[in-house]
Short mmCIF file of C-alpha atoms (C1' of nucleotides) in Angstrom, two decimals:
data_model
loop_
_atom_site.label_atom_id
_atom_site.label_comp_id
_atom_site.label_asym_id
_atom_site.label_seq_id
_atom_site.Cartn_x
_atom_site.Cartn_y
_atom_site.Cartn_z
CA MET A 99 -60.29 -64.06 38.61
CA SER A 100 -57.04 -64.49 36.35
CA ASN A 101 -53.68 -63.06 37.49
CA CYS A 102 -51.77 -60.68 35.31
CA ARG A 103 -48.51 -62.75 35.52
CA GLN A 104 -49.85 -65.15 33.29
CA CYS A 105 -51.83 -62.65 31.16
CA ILE A 106 -49.96 -62.50 27.75
CA ILE A 107 -51.92 -59.64 26.44
CA LYS A 108 -49.68 -57.43 28.22
CA ARG A 109 -46.93 -58.20 26.12
CA PHE A 110 -48.12 -55.70 23.74
CA ASN A 111 -48.23 -52.45 25.87
CA ALA A 112 -46.46 -50.87 28.95
CA LEU A 113 -47.36 -53.43 31.29
CA LYS A 114 -44.94 -55.76 29.68
CA THR A 115 -41.91 -53.61 31.93
CA LEU A 116 -43.77 -54.05 35.54
CA THR A 117 -41.79 -56.95 37.83
CA ASN A 118 -43.44 -59.94 38.98
CA GLU A 119 -43.90 -58.27 42.73
CA GLU A 120 -45.41 -55.31 41.11
CA LEU A 121 -47.96 -57.11 38.98
CA GLU A 122 -48.83 -59.52 41.91
CA CYS A 123 -49.96 -55.75 43.39
CA ILE A 124 -51.96 -54.92 40.68
CA SER A 125 -53.59 -58.62 40.14
CA GLU A 126 -55.17 -58.43 43.38
CA HIS A 127 -56.53 -54.81 43.05
CA LYS A 128 -57.29 -55.10 39.25
CA THR A 129 -61.06 -55.94 38.36
CA SER A 130 -62.12 -57.51 34.74
CA LEU A 131 -65.15 -56.54 33.14
CA ILE A 132 -66.95 -57.11 29.65
CA ILE A 133 -68.30 -54.18 27.72
CA LYS A 134 -71.35 -55.19 25.34
CA LYS A 135 -70.91 -54.07 21.40
CA GLY A 136 -72.33 -50.70 21.59
CA GLU A 137 -71.32 -50.18 24.98
CA ASN A 138 -68.80 -47.35 26.15
CA LEU A 139 -65.70 -48.05 28.57
CA MET A 140 -65.29 -44.40 28.28
CA THR A 141 -67.03 -41.35 28.32
CA GLU A 142 -65.86 -38.02 27.08
CA GLY A 143 -65.73 -35.56 29.46
CA ASN A 144 -65.72 -37.71 32.71
CA ALA A 145 -63.24 -38.23 35.07
CA ILE A 146 -61.35 -41.37 35.28
CA ASN A 147 -59.45 -43.31 37.85
CA GLY A 148 -57.35 -46.03 36.54
CA LEU A 149 -56.32 -47.48 33.47
CA TYR A 150 -58.20 -49.61 31.44
CA CYS A 151 -56.28 -52.87 29.23
CA ILE A 152 -57.95 -54.69 26.54
CA LYS A 153 -57.64 -58.12 26.29
CA ASP A 154 -59.66 -59.02 23.79
CA GLY A 155 -62.52 -57.35 21.25
CA LYS A 156 -62.61 -54.31 18.81
CA GLY A 157 -63.52 -51.07 19.51
CA LYS A 158 -63.49 -46.97 18.55
CA LEU A 159 -62.25 -43.73 20.38
CA THR A 160 -64.68 -40.91 19.69
CA LYS A 161 -65.44 -37.24 19.85
CA LEU A 162 -69.05 -35.59 19.53
CA ASN A 163 -69.08 -32.85 17.51
CA THR A 164 -70.54 -29.31 18.79
CA ASN A 165 -73.10 -30.25 15.77
CA GLY A 166 -73.91 -33.14 16.97
CA LYS A 167 -71.84 -35.73 14.67
CA GLU A 168 -69.38 -38.07 15.91
CA GLN A 169 -66.01 -38.20 14.78
CA ILE A 170 -63.64 -41.47 15.13
CA ILE A 171 -60.51 -40.54 16.10
CA LYS A 172 -59.12 -44.20 16.74
CA PHE A 173 -59.31 -47.61 16.15
CA ILE A 174 -58.77 -50.09 19.78
CA LYS A 175 -58.34 -53.69 20.21
CA GLY A 176 -56.94 -56.22 22.24
CA GLY A 177 -53.34 -55.28 23.84
CA ASP A 178 -53.97 -51.26 23.70
CA ILE A 179 -54.60 -49.27 27.33
CA LEU A 180 -56.70 -46.41 27.53
CA GLY A 181 -56.84 -43.86 30.22
CA HIS A 182 -53.18 -42.95 30.73
CA ARG A 183 -53.23 -39.92 29.04
CA SER A 184 -56.23 -38.83 31.43
CA ILE A 185 -54.30 -39.83 34.33
CA LEU A 186 -51.24 -38.21 33.28
CA SER A 187 -52.28 -34.79 32.14
CA GLU A 188 -54.62 -34.63 35.36
CA GLU A 189 -57.63 -34.01 32.80
CA LEU A 190 -60.81 -35.38 32.29
CA VAL A 191 -61.25 -38.03 29.63
CA GLY A 192 -61.48 -36.32 26.17
CA LEU A 193 -62.63 -39.05 24.13
CA ASN A 194 -65.33 -41.66 23.89
CA ALA A 195 -64.38 -45.63 24.09
CA ILE A 196 -67.21 -47.46 22.18
CA ALA A 197 -66.63 -51.23 22.15
CA LEU A 198 -67.61 -52.35 18.34
CA GLU A 199 -67.41 -55.58 19.38
CA ASP A 200 -67.93 -57.17 22.85
CA MET A 201 -64.72 -56.73 24.53
CA HIS A 202 -62.77 -58.22 27.95
CA VAL A 203 -61.36 -55.37 29.77
CA CYS A 204 -59.27 -54.89 33.02
CA PHE A 205 -59.18 -51.91 35.21
CA ILE A 206 -56.00 -50.81 37.23
CA PRO A 207 -57.01 -48.19 39.82
CA LYS A 208 -54.58 -45.34 39.41
CA GLY A 209 -53.29 -45.40 42.68
CA ASP A 210 -51.44 -48.14 41.82
CA ILE A 211 -50.68 -46.83 38.36
CA MET A 212 -49.25 -43.83 39.79
CA ASP A 213 -47.11 -45.73 42.27
CA THR A 214 -46.14 -47.57 39.52
CA ILE A 215 -44.92 -45.13 37.60
CA LYS A 216 -42.69 -43.55 40.80
CA GLU A 217 -40.84 -46.83 41.27
CA ASN A 218 -40.80 -48.43 38.04
CA ASN A 219 -39.17 -46.03 35.88
CA LEU A 220 -38.98 -48.29 32.85
CA PHE A 221 -42.95 -48.68 32.59
CA SER A 222 -42.73 -44.53 32.58
CA LEU A 223 -40.77 -44.74 29.81
CA SER A 224 -42.84 -47.02 28.42
CA LEU A 225 -45.92 -45.08 28.67
CA MET A 226 -44.00 -41.92 27.53
CA LYS A 227 -43.11 -43.66 24.28
CA ASN A 228 -46.61 -44.90 23.88
CA ILE A 229 -48.40 -41.48 24.20
CA SER A 230 -44.91 -39.61 21.99
CA HIS A 231 -45.85 -42.19 19.54
CA GLN A 232 -50.01 -41.29 19.65
CA LEU A 233 -49.12 -37.73 19.23
CA ASN A 234 -47.09 -37.72 16.13
CA GLU A 235 -49.76 -40.15 14.67
CA ALA A 236 -52.31 -37.91 15.71
CA ASN A 237 -50.62 -34.74 13.98
CA THR A 238 -50.37 -37.05 10.70
CA SER A 239 -53.99 -37.49 10.96
CA ILE A 240 -54.34 -33.68 11.39
CA SER A 241 -52.59 -33.15 8.50
CA GLN A 242 -53.84 -35.44 6.47
CA MET A 243 -57.73 -34.27 7.25
CA ALA A 244 -57.09 -30.66 6.86
CA GLN A 245 -55.04 -31.27 3.05
CA LYS A 246 -56.45 -34.66 1.75
CA PRO A 247 -59.43 -34.82 -0.97
CA VAL A 248 -62.26 -37.17 0.83
CA LYS A 249 -61.07 -40.23 -1.91
CA ASP A 250 -57.79 -40.48 -0.63
CA ARG A 251 -58.54 -39.80 3.06
CA LEU A 252 -60.81 -43.04 2.72
CA ALA A 253 -58.33 -44.99 0.65
CA GLU A 254 -55.74 -44.33 3.76
CA THR A 255 -58.27 -44.99 6.01
CA LEU A 256 -58.94 -48.96 4.55
CA LEU A 257 -55.00 -49.49 4.19
CA HIS A 258 -55.12 -48.13 7.25
CA LEU A 259 -58.09 -50.12 9.20
CA GLU A 260 -56.14 -53.18 7.18
CA ASP A 261 -53.08 -53.06 8.91
CA ILE A 262 -54.51 -52.88 12.73
CA PHE A 263 -57.07 -55.13 12.38
CA GLY A 264 -55.87 -57.61 9.73
CA VAL A 265 -57.96 -59.98 7.28
CA ASP A 266 -60.42 -62.92 7.49
CA ASN A 267 -60.07 -66.04 6.09
CA GLU A 268 -61.50 -64.16 2.33
CA GLY A 269 -59.50 -61.43 2.78
CA CYS A 270 -61.49 -59.40 3.78
CA ILE A 271 -60.36 -56.37 6.17
CA ASP A 272 -61.22 -58.16 9.70
CA VAL A 273 -63.62 -55.58 11.34
CA LEU A 274 -67.53 -55.02 10.38
CA LEU A 275 -67.78 -51.27 10.03
CA THR A 276 -71.36 -49.62 9.00
CA ARG A 277 -70.82 -46.97 6.14
CA GLU A 278 -71.55 -44.19 8.72
CA GLU A 279 -68.49 -44.93 11.14
CA ILE A 280 -66.03 -45.50 8.27
CA ALA A 281 -67.81 -41.83 6.93
CA ASN A 282 -67.20 -40.67 10.57
CA THR A 283 -63.57 -41.92 10.23
CA ILE A 284 -62.74 -39.47 7.28
CA GLY A 285 -64.74 -37.09 8.10
CA THR A 286 -67.28 -36.69 5.17
CA ALA A 287 -70.87 -37.78 4.51
CA THR A 288 -72.43 -40.57 5.22
CA GLU A 289 -73.49 -41.06 1.21
CA SER A 290 -70.03 -39.42 0.19
CA ALA A 291 -68.28 -42.46 1.79
CA ILE A 292 -71.04 -44.79 0.02
CA ARG A 293 -70.09 -43.72 -3.19
CA LEU A 294 -66.65 -43.08 -3.14
CA LEU A 295 -66.35 -47.04 -2.37
CA SER A 296 -68.93 -47.95 -4.98
CA ASN A 297 -66.28 -46.05 -7.25
CA LEU A 298 -63.55 -47.54 -5.80
CA LYS A 299 -65.13 -51.06 -6.38
CA LYS A 300 -65.69 -49.76 -10.17
CA ASP A 301 -62.25 -49.41 -10.31
CA GLY A 302 -61.27 -52.71 -8.95
CA VAL A 303 -59.29 -51.46 -6.43
CA ILE A 304 -61.58 -52.93 -3.36
CA ASP A 305 -63.93 -55.70 -3.47
CA LEU A 306 -67.48 -55.33 -1.25
CA ILE A 307 -68.59 -58.32 0.16
CA GLY A 308 -71.62 -57.32 2.38
CA LYS A 309 -70.52 -55.02 4.38
CA ARG A 310 -66.69 -55.88 4.22
CA ILE A 311 -64.28 -54.76 2.76
CA LYS A 312 -61.71 -56.50 0.81
CA ILE A 313 -58.37 -54.47 -0.92
CA SER A 314 -57.76 -55.83 -4.31
CA ASN A 315 -55.48 -53.60 -5.57
CA LYS A 316 -53.49 -52.29 -2.14
CA ASN A 317 -50.66 -50.68 -4.73
CA ALA A 318 -53.43 -48.58 -6.60
CA LEU A 319 -55.01 -47.64 -3.35
CA LYS A 320 -51.83 -46.40 -1.61
CA ASN A 321 -51.59 -44.38 -5.20
CA ILE A 322 -54.82 -42.82 -4.57
CA SER A 323 -54.02 -42.52 -0.84
CA GLU A 324 -51.21 -40.00 -2.24
CA GLY A 325 -53.56 -38.06 -4.37
CA TYR A 326 -52.12 -40.04 -8.06
CA MET B 284 -23.08 -18.10 28.68
CA SER B 285 -25.91 -17.77 31.16
CA ASN B 286 -26.93 -20.26 33.82
CA CYS B 287 -30.36 -22.16 33.95
CA ARG B 288 -30.47 -21.69 37.75
CA GLN B 289 -31.42 -18.15 36.90
CA CYS B 290 -33.22 -18.47 33.86
CA ILE B 291 -36.96 -17.40 34.49
CA ILE B 292 -38.58 -19.10 31.46
CA LYS B 293 -38.31 -22.08 32.50
CA ARG B 294 -40.88 -21.92 34.90
CA PHE B 295 -43.30 -22.28 32.04
CA ASN B 296 -42.08 -25.78 31.40
CA ALA B 297 -40.89 -29.51 32.50
CA LEU B 298 -37.41 -28.13 33.40
CA LYS B 299 -39.21 -26.15 36.58
CA THR B 300 -38.98 -29.52 38.31
CA LEU B 301 -35.18 -30.06 38.29
CA THR B 302 -33.04 -29.51 41.40
CA ASN B 303 -30.03 -27.10 41.51
CA GLU B 304 -28.12 -30.16 41.31
CA GLU B 305 -29.45 -30.94 38.04
CA LEU B 306 -29.64 -27.40 36.58
CA GLU B 307 -25.99 -26.71 37.02
CA CYS B 308 -25.30 -29.88 35.29
CA ILE B 309 -27.34 -29.00 32.22
CA SER B 310 -25.91 -25.87 32.62
CA GLU B 311 -22.56 -27.20 31.86
CA HIS B 312 -23.70 -29.17 29.02
CA LYS B 313 -26.56 -26.69 27.00
CA THR B 314 -25.55 -24.71 24.29
CA SER B 315 -28.10 -21.35 22.91
CA LEU B 316 -28.72 -20.35 19.64
CA ILE B 317 -30.38 -17.91 17.41
CA ILE B 318 -32.78 -19.09 15.10
CA LYS B 319 -33.42 -15.95 12.80
CA LYS B 320 -37.12 -15.51 11.13
CA GLY B 321 -37.55 -18.12 8.94
CA GLU B 322 -34.96 -20.60 9.24
CA ASN B 323 -35.78 -24.18 10.75
CA LEU B 324 -35.26 -25.42 14.37
CA MET B 325 -36.09 -29.16 13.74
CA THR B 326 -36.63 -30.50 10.34
CA GLU B 327 -39.39 -33.12 9.58
CA GLY B 328 -37.41 -36.62 9.51
CA ASN B 329 -34.50 -36.09 10.92
CA ALA B 330 -32.56 -37.63 13.49
CA ILE B 331 -32.53 -35.53 17.28
CA ASN B 332 -30.19 -35.55 19.84
CA GLY B 333 -31.47 -33.48 22.45
CA LEU B 334 -34.69 -31.24 23.73
CA TYR B 335 -35.08 -27.34 22.93
CA CYS B 336 -36.17 -24.57 24.87
CA ILE B 337 -37.21 -21.96 23.41
CA LYS B 338 -36.14 -18.71 25.54
CA ASP B 339 -37.93 -15.80 23.26
CA GLY B 340 -39.36 -15.26 20.06
CA LYS B 341 -42.87 -16.76 18.03
CA GLY B 342 -42.67 -20.13 15.76
CA LYS B 343 -44.57 -22.64 13.95
CA LEU B 344 -44.76 -26.53 14.15
CA THR B 345 -45.29 -27.98 10.32
CA LYS B 346 -45.90 -30.81 8.40
CA LEU B 347 -45.14 -31.08 4.50
CA ASN B 348 -48.09 -32.81 2.67
CA THR B 349 -47.92 -35.51 -0.07
CA ASN B 350 -48.80 -32.39 -2.76
CA GLY B 351 -45.62 -30.09 -1.04
CA LYS B 352 -48.49 -27.89 1.08
CA GLU B 353 -47.60 -27.08 3.86
CA GLN B 354 -49.78 -27.84 7.43
CA ILE B 355 -49.28 -26.16 10.10
CA ILE B 356 -49.93 -27.91 13.34
CA LYS B 357 -49.23 -26.28 16.21
CA PHE B 358 -47.71 -22.65 17.45
CA ILE B 359 -44.91 -21.68 19.45
CA LYS B 360 -43.40 -19.48 21.59
CA GLY B 361 -41.22 -18.81 24.68
CA GLY B 362 -41.43 -20.89 27.35
CA ASP B 363 -42.44 -23.96 25.14
CA ILE B 364 -39.78 -26.85 25.08
CA LEU B 365 -39.57 -29.16 21.47
CA GLY B 366 -38.43 -31.97 20.78
CA HIS B 367 -38.96 -34.26 23.81
CA ARG B 368 -41.88 -35.97 21.90
CA SER B 369 -39.26 -37.36 19.46
CA ILE B 370 -36.40 -38.25 21.85
CA LEU B 371 -38.96 -40.26 24.03
CA SER B 372 -40.84 -42.11 21.21
CA GLU B 373 -37.47 -43.10 19.71
CA GLU B 374 -38.77 -41.98 16.64
CA LEU B 375 -37.25 -39.17 13.93
CA VAL B 376 -38.72 -36.07 14.24
CA GLY B 377 -42.13 -35.63 12.80
CA LEU B 378 -42.41 -32.18 12.39
CA ASN B 379 -40.48 -28.68 10.66
CA ALA B 380 -40.01 -25.99 13.78
CA ILE B 381 -39.73 -22.40 11.77
CA ALA B 382 -39.49 -19.78 13.56
CA LEU B 383 -42.16 -16.50 12.57
CA GLU B 384 -39.43 -13.78 14.21
CA ASP B 385 -35.51 -14.06 15.43
CA MET B 386 -35.97 -16.86 18.33
CA HIS B 387 -33.37 -17.66 21.22
CA VAL B 388 -33.13 -21.10 22.22
CA CYS B 389 -31.50 -23.30 24.38
CA PHE B 390 -30.53 -26.69 23.52
CA ILE B 391 -30.01 -30.03 26.21
CA PRO B 392 -28.61 -33.18 24.86
CA LYS B 393 -30.24 -35.92 25.14
CA GLY B 394 -28.04 -37.67 27.38
CA ASP B 395 -28.75 -35.33 29.94
CA ILE B 396 -32.50 -35.55 29.41
CA MET B 397 -32.67 -39.03 29.76
CA ASP B 398 -30.53 -38.97 32.76
CA THR B 399 -32.89 -36.75 34.61
CA ILE B 400 -35.80 -38.69 33.70
CA LYS B 401 -34.44 -41.35 34.91
CA GLU B 402 -33.54 -39.77 39.02
CA ASN B 403 -36.31 -37.27 38.52
CA ASN B 404 -39.77 -38.81 38.84
CA LEU B 405 -41.32 -34.95 38.67
CA PHE B 406 -39.60 -34.52 35.55
CA SER B 407 -40.85 -37.71 34.34
CA LEU B 408 -44.43 -36.59 35.26
CA SER B 409 -44.09 -33.47 34.09
CA LEU B 410 -42.67 -34.49 30.77
CA MET B 411 -45.74 -37.24 30.56
CA LYS B 412 -48.34 -34.29 31.76
CA ASN B 413 -47.04 -32.26 28.78
CA ILE B 414 -47.48 -34.50 26.01
CA SER B 415 -50.35 -35.87 27.33
CA HIS B 416 -51.82 -32.38 27.13
CA GLN B 417 -50.78 -32.16 23.40
CA LEU B 418 -52.15 -35.38 22.76
CA ASN B 419 -55.63 -34.48 24.09
CA GLU B 420 -55.35 -31.06 21.85
CA ALA B 421 -54.31 -32.59 18.77
CA ASN B 422 -57.51 -35.22 18.67
CA THR B 423 -60.09 -31.88 19.04
CA SER B 424 -57.86 -30.90 16.43
CA ILE B 425 -58.48 -33.87 14.28
CA SER B 426 -62.34 -33.70 15.13
CA GLN B 427 -62.59 -29.98 14.22
CA MET B 428 -60.61 -30.30 11.06
CA ALA B 429 -62.50 -32.99 9.78
CA GLN B 430 -66.02 -31.95 10.67
CA LYS B 431 -66.70 -27.81 10.98
CA PRO B 432 -66.52 -25.80 7.76
CA VAL B 433 -63.58 -23.62 7.06
CA LYS B 434 -65.27 -20.75 8.22
CA ASP B 435 -65.76 -21.92 11.78
CA ARG B 436 -62.16 -23.25 11.71
CA LEU B 437 -60.65 -19.81 10.78
CA ALA B 438 -62.84 -18.41 13.87
CA GLU B 439 -61.43 -20.96 15.73
CA THR B 440 -57.99 -20.19 14.72
CA LEU B 441 -58.48 -16.95 15.27
CA LEU B 442 -59.44 -17.24 19.17
CA HIS B 443 -56.60 -19.76 19.39
CA LEU B 444 -54.06 -17.01 18.30
CA GLU B 445 -55.09 -14.77 20.51
CA ASP B 446 -54.92 -17.15 23.30
CA ILE B 447 -51.85 -17.98 22.85
CA PHE B 448 -49.60 -14.96 21.50
CA GLY B 449 -52.14 -12.25 23.48
CA VAL B 450 -52.40 -8.64 21.81
CA ASP B 451 -50.11 -5.71 21.19
CA ASN B 452 -51.16 -2.35 22.87
CA GLU B 453 -53.53 -1.50 19.67
CA GLY B 454 -55.79 -5.00 20.58
CA CYS B 455 -54.45 -6.76 17.66
CA ILE B 456 -53.70 -10.51 18.24
CA ASP B 457 -49.69 -10.25 18.66
CA VAL B 458 -48.21 -12.31 15.95
CA LEU B 459 -47.61 -11.56 12.64
CA LEU B 460 -48.17 -14.75 9.86
CA THR B 461 -49.09 -14.33 6.21
CA ARG B 462 -52.42 -15.26 4.94
CA GLU B 463 -51.48 -18.07 3.45
CA GLU B 464 -49.62 -18.76 7.30
CA ILE B 465 -53.63 -18.50 8.26
CA ALA B 466 -54.72 -20.77 5.54
CA ASN B 467 -52.43 -23.19 6.35
CA THR B 468 -53.36 -23.98 9.76
CA ILE B 469 -56.79 -24.21 9.09
CA GLY B 470 -56.50 -26.23 6.26
CA THR B 471 -57.69 -24.42 3.16
CA ALA B 472 -56.84 -22.13 -0.06
CA THR B 473 -55.00 -18.76 0.70
CA GLU B 474 -57.68 -16.69 -1.43
CA SER B 475 -60.75 -18.49 0.93
CA ALA B 476 -58.76 -17.41 4.19
CA ILE B 477 -58.42 -14.21 2.42
CA ARG B 478 -62.46 -13.76 1.94
CA LEU B 479 -63.14 -15.53 5.36
CA LEU B 480 -61.40 -12.51 6.90
CA SER B 481 -63.09 -9.93 4.49
CA ASN B 482 -66.26 -11.20 5.16
CA LEU B 483 -65.38 -11.18 9.05
CA LYS B 484 -64.18 -7.93 8.95
CA LYS B 485 -67.56 -6.65 7.04
CA ASP B 486 -69.71 -8.16 9.57
CA GLY B 487 -67.75 -5.92 12.29
CA VAL B 488 -66.68 -9.10 13.97
CA ILE B 489 -62.78 -8.33 13.28
CA ASP B 490 -60.70 -5.54 12.49
CA LEU B 491 -58.01 -6.14 9.64
CA ILE B 492 -55.28 -3.43 10.37
CA GLY B 493 -53.02 -4.02 7.22
CA LYS B 494 -51.66 -7.44 8.14
CA ARG B 495 -52.29 -7.40 11.66
CA ILE B 496 -55.70 -8.73 12.91
CA LYS B 497 -57.79 -7.56 15.91
CA ILE B 498 -61.02 -9.24 17.43
CA SER B 499 -63.69 -6.82 17.88
CA ASN B 500 -66.45 -8.83 18.68
CA LYS B 501 -65.20 -12.13 20.48
CA ASN B 502 -68.50 -13.36 21.24
CA ALA B 503 -69.88 -13.54 17.49
CA LEU B 504 -66.70 -15.08 16.72
CA LYS B 505 -67.01 -17.87 19.31
CA ASN B 506 -70.40 -18.41 17.89
CA ILE B 507 -69.18 -18.79 14.80
CA SER B 508 -66.74 -21.13 15.67
CA GLU B 509 -69.16 -23.68 16.95
CA GLY B 510 -71.53 -22.86 14.03
CA TYR B 511 -73.69 -20.43 15.05
"C1'" DG C 197 -37.21 6.19 -3.95
"C1'" DA C 198 -38.31 3.85 -7.83
"C1'" DA C 199 -38.42 -0.78 -10.21
"C1'" DA C 200 -39.53 -5.04 -9.10
"C1'" DT C 201 -41.36 -8.65 -6.59
"C1'" DA C 202 -44.28 -10.39 -3.11
"C1'" DA C 203 -48.53 -10.53 -0.74
"C1'" DA C 204 -53.47 -9.34 -0.55
"C1'" DA C 205 -57.91 -8.20 -2.06
"C1'" DT C 206 -61.93 -9.67 -5.71
"C1'" DG C 207 -64.47 -11.58 -9.20
"C1'" DA C 208 -65.79 -15.79 -12.28
"C1'" DT C 209 -65.56 -20.75 -12.97
"C1'" DT C 210 -64.90 -25.01 -12.08
"C1'" DT C 211 -64.65 -28.95 -9.01
"C1'" DT C 212 -65.72 -31.03 -4.49
"C1'" DT C 213 -69.06 -32.30 -1.57
"C1'" DA C 214 -73.13 -32.04 0.89
"C1'" DT C 215 -77.90 -32.55 1.27
"C1'" DC C 216 -82.20 -33.85 -0.03
"C1'" DA C 217 -84.95 -37.72 -2.43
"C1'" DT C 218 -85.80 -42.30 -2.99
"C1'" DA C 219 -84.77 -47.26 -3.91
"C1'" DT C 220 -83.13 -51.30 -2.39
"C1'" DT C 221 -81.48 -54.58 0.38
"C1'" DT C 222 -80.14 -56.24 4.93
"C1'" DT C 223 -81.07 -56.57 9.74
"C1'" DA C 224 -83.86 -56.87 13.49
"C1'" DA C 225 -88.08 -57.40 15.85
"C1'" DA C 226 -92.77 -59.38 16.56
"C1'" DT D 95 -92.19 -65.97 8.40
"C1'" DT D 96 -93.69 -61.61 8.24
"C1'" DT D 97 -93.00 -57.07 9.35
"C1'" DA D 98 -90.67 -52.89 10.64
"C1'" DA D 99 -86.45 -50.87 11.06
"C1'" DA D 100 -82.01 -49.97 9.62
"C1'" DA D 101 -78.66 -49.61 6.34
"C1'" DT D 102 -76.91 -48.89 2.20
"C1'" DA D 103 -76.98 -47.80 -2.91
"C1'" DT D 104 -77.70 -44.17 -6.15
"C1'" DG D 105 -80.16 -39.74 -8.49
"C1'" DA D 106 -80.56 -34.38 -8.57
"C1'" DT D 107 -79.72 -30.63 -6.39
"C1'" DA D 108 -77.64 -26.90 -3.76
"C1'" DA D 109 -73.85 -25.58 -1.14
"C1'" DA D 110 -68.75 -25.16 0.39
"C1'" DA D 111 -64.39 -24.82 -1.06
"C1'" DA D 112 -60.73 -24.72 -4.94
"C1'" DT D 113 -58.96 -22.98 -9.01
"C1'" DC D 114 -57.60 -19.72 -12.23
"C1'" DA D 115 -57.44 -14.67 -13.59
"C1'" DT D 116 -56.81 -9.94 -12.56
"C1'" DT D 117 -55.76 -5.88 -9.54
"C1'" DT D 118 -54.67 -2.87 -6.05
"C1'" DT D 119 -51.19 -2.90 -1.92
"C1'" DA D 120 -47.58 -3.74 0.77
"C1'" DT D 121 -42.54 -4.83 0.95
"C1'" DT D 122 -37.88 -5.85 -1.04
"C1'" DT D 123 -33.63 -4.59 -3.28
"C1'" DC D 124 -31.28 -1.93 -6.21
#
DNA sequence: GAAATAAAATGATTTTTATCATATTTTAAA
DNA sequence: TTTAAAATATGATAAAAATCATTTTATTTC
């Protein structure tokens, strides 16, 4: 089992604030797991008894609607932490975390997290900062969902995906999503998402290389996302 | 100037965890202010240098869209605290806080808040709990905005408003909103909101008494909000 | 208390988006 | 490698929601 002190992924999250002593302690209690593509790491409505730190891999956070449709709330990748919201609010898990590709994840028991929150002020502050930032993003998202037309939201989402996942060696957004998943992110029907992607391609704003998407005119896409 | 130790509104928020000593200190530094109906307490994009505690009055948290339209993200009332998200994430204020009626508000400087976070673990935990809960609510909101039709969202919003503000002595939801504000909450055109309210009245689910709204069949409204 | 202004209500029409149907392409499985 | 299944694509149509126009009703303001 690897040691948390040596793990460099933690520099991207609140665990970077832990002392060597705290890291040793957590190392002893943590477990590592592999989540295969399509599998759930967390499930909506369940209790959670620890914090997950994603070492590697991409995933989606989703919510199942009353009509049975999936809504993608957020994308996750290596360096992200999960489960702290539920632990801190003492509520059940609110979202499903599903692997988009195989993920390596570490699990740290709740007790250790709570102990560290009590002992290490920098850790508390870092967690608060993380959640506060997420809340701000969520509020922006509410506004955009409520007021922007589907085309604008699609443009916004493509820019956002490139921001999070970067591009591969051909310049394509480096995450493989089905058209349905794109639709479930922007909140529209799959056919509508497909149609709008085709339009963006026709207008020379993006390229569709199989399932992969390449943003060929970022400025145009930005304008579209802002309603021009 | 009143003393925070005597103030009972704090039992509704994180300030309830403060020691008498901390309360004395904050009492000395706090300022009280009155925000008249329609005035801004916080403004999107501004820096903030403290935390607001609402003693009394109702308000809305809004976001201005690129198209100039207002989106209402959340309603606030006595007992709520504001500004902590921005302080904790070290980001600019993300939302406008606008009084729906005259509000009494206390302002506590950032320095005192940060000192207390460092000294009082219960306070930190309580703040985290508050923001974590808000994040969960926001995620639910994203999902509903993205996937529920306008009628369902209106039903949902009416139930939510009654939950937050309660009812007056005639059983009407105890907050006065314009039809435009209702539309800006559910993310639709004012005319659509008006039309759907009229339909709900025609169907005997709600009553419209002037500008006020009375839920006359809560179960029916719940069903509508869930798409039945 | 009358005039002016703003808000609410409703009809007609257009635009946007979803649904249904079907064809084509891609991926997975036998 | 062939077949089956799933995903993508596109057209036609229906439904939902926005916009524009106008009237009625409240609310301010002088």
